[in-house]
Coordinates of C-alpha atoms in Angstrom, one line a residue:
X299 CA -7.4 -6.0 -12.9
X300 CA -9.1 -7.3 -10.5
X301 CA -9.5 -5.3 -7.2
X302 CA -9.5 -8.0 -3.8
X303 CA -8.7 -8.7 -0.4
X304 CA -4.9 -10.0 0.5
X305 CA -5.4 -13.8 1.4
X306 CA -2.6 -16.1 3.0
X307 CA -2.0 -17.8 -0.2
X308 CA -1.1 -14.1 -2.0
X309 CA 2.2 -13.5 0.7
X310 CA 5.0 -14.9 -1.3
X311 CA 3.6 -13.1 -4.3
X312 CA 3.3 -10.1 -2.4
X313 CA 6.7 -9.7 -1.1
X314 CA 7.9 -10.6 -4.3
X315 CA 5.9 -7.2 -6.2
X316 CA 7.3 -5.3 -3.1
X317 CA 10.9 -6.5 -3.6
X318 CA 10.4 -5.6 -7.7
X319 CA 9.0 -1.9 -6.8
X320 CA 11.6 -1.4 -4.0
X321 CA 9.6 -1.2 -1.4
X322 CA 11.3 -3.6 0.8
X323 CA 14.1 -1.9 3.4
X324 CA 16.5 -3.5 5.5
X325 CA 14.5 -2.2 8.9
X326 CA 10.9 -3.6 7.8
X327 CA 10.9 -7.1 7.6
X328 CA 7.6 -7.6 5.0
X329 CA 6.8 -10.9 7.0
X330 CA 6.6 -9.3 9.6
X331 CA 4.6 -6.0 7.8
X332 CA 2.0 -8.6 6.8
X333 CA 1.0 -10.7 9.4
X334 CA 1.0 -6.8 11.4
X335 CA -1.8 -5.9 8.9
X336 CA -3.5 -9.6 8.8
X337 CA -3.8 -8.5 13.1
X338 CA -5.5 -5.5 12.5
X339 CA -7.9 -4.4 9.9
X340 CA -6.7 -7.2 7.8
X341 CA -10.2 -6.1 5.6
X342 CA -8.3 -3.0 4.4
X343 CA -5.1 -4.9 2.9
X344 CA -5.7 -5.2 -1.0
X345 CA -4.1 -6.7 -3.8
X346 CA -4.8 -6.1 -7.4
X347 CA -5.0 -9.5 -9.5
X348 CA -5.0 -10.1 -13.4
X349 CA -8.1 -11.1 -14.5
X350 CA -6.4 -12.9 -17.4
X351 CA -3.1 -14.6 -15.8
X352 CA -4.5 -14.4 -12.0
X353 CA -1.3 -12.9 -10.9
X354 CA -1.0 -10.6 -8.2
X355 CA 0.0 -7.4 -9.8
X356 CA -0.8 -4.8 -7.1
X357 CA -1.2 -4.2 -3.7
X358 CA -1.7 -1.5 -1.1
X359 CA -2.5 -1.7 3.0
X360 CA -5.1 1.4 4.0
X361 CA -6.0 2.2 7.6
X362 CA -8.0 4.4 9.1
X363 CA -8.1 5.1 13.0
X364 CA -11.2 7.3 13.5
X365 CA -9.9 10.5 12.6
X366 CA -7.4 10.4 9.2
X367 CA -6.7 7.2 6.7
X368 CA -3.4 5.9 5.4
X369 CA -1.7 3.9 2.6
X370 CA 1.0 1.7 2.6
X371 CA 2.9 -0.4 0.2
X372 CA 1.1 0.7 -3.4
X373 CA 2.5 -1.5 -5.3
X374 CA 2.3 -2.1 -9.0
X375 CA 4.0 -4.4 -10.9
X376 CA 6.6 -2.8 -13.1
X377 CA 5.2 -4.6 -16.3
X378 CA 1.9 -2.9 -15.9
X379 CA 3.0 0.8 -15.0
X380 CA 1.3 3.3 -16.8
X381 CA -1.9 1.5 -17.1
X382 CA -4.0 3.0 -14.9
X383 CA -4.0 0.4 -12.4
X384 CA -2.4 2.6 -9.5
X385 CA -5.5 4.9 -9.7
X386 CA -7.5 1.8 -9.2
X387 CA -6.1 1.2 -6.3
X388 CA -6.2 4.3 -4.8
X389 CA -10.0 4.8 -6.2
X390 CA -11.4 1.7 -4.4
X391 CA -9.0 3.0 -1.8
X392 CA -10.8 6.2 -1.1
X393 CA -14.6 4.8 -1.8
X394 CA -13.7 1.8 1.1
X395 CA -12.5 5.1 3.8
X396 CA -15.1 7.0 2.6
X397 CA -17.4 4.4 3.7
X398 CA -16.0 3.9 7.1
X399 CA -16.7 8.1 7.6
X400 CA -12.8 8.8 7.0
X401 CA -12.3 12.8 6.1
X402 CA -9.0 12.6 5.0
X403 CA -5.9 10.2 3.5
X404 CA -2.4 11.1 4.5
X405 CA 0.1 9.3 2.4
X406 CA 3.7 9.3 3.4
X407 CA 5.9 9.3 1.2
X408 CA 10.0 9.9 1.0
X409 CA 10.9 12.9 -0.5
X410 CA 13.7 11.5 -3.0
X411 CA 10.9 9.5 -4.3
X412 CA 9.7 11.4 -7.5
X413 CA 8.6 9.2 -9.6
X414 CA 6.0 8.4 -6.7
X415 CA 5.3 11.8 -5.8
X416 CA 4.6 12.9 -9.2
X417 CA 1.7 10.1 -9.3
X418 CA -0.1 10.6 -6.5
X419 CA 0.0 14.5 -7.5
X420 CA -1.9 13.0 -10.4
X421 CA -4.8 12.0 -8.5
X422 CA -5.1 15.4 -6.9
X423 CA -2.9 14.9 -3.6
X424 CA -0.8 17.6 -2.7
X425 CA 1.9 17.9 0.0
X426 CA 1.1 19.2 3.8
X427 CA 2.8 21.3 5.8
X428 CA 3.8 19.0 8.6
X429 CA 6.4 17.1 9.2
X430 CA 6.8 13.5 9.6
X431 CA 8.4 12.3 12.1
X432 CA 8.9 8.6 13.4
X433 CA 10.1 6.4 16.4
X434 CA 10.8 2.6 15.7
X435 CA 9.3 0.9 18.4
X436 CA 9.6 -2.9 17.8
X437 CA 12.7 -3.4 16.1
X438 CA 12.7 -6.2 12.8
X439 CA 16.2 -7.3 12.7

């Protein structure tokens, strides 16, 4: 897998690895999710492409805003679970914050999701004692 940059031409493909990994909700319209990312720091939206096929197999949206990063929509396709290729994106993830001086990633994540939760305990995340809490501002449908 190839690690890259989200371009226009990878949006249908990305909605449609979001809609296969359940990522899409009724109150986040992921047109609307991506052209919010392409508007700001549009150099920290990735997708992850088969080197072999060229098909978009992964994808994540990191942010950082001076003082803690984030991750969004980790995505990989369900034919290629279990390879490794989540860790890659999160790797190249954590090298590209690193770089821009972030101290620390805070990944939400929902709490009936354990499948999820169980990965990213894998690469040495643990939960915080906070609580998230959250206002919807601009309403998507």
């Amino acid at each position: 897998m190839k690690i890259r940059l989200f371009t226009q031409n990878d949006r249908e493909a990305v909605k449609s690895l979001w809609q296969r990994c359940d990522l899409t909700k009724p109150w986040n319209d992921p047109d609307k999710d991506i052209s919010r990312k392409l508007a700001y720091q549009p150099d920290l939206f990735f997708v992850g492409e088969d080197t072999e096929s060229g098909e978009v197999i992964a994808s994540a949206m990191a942010g950082y805003d001076g003082h803690r990063g984030s991750v969004f929509y980790l995505a990989i396709s369900p034919d290629h679970q279990g390879k490794g290729y989540g860790k890659d994106v999160m790797q190249h993830i954590e090298t590209v914050l690193t770089g821009l001086g972030c101290p620390k990633l805070n990944i939400v994540v929902r709490s009936s999701n354990a499948q999820v939760l169980a990965f990213y305990d894998k690469q040495g995340y643990t939960p915080d004692s906070v609580t998230s809490i959250g206002k919807r501002l601009i309403p998507d449908v």
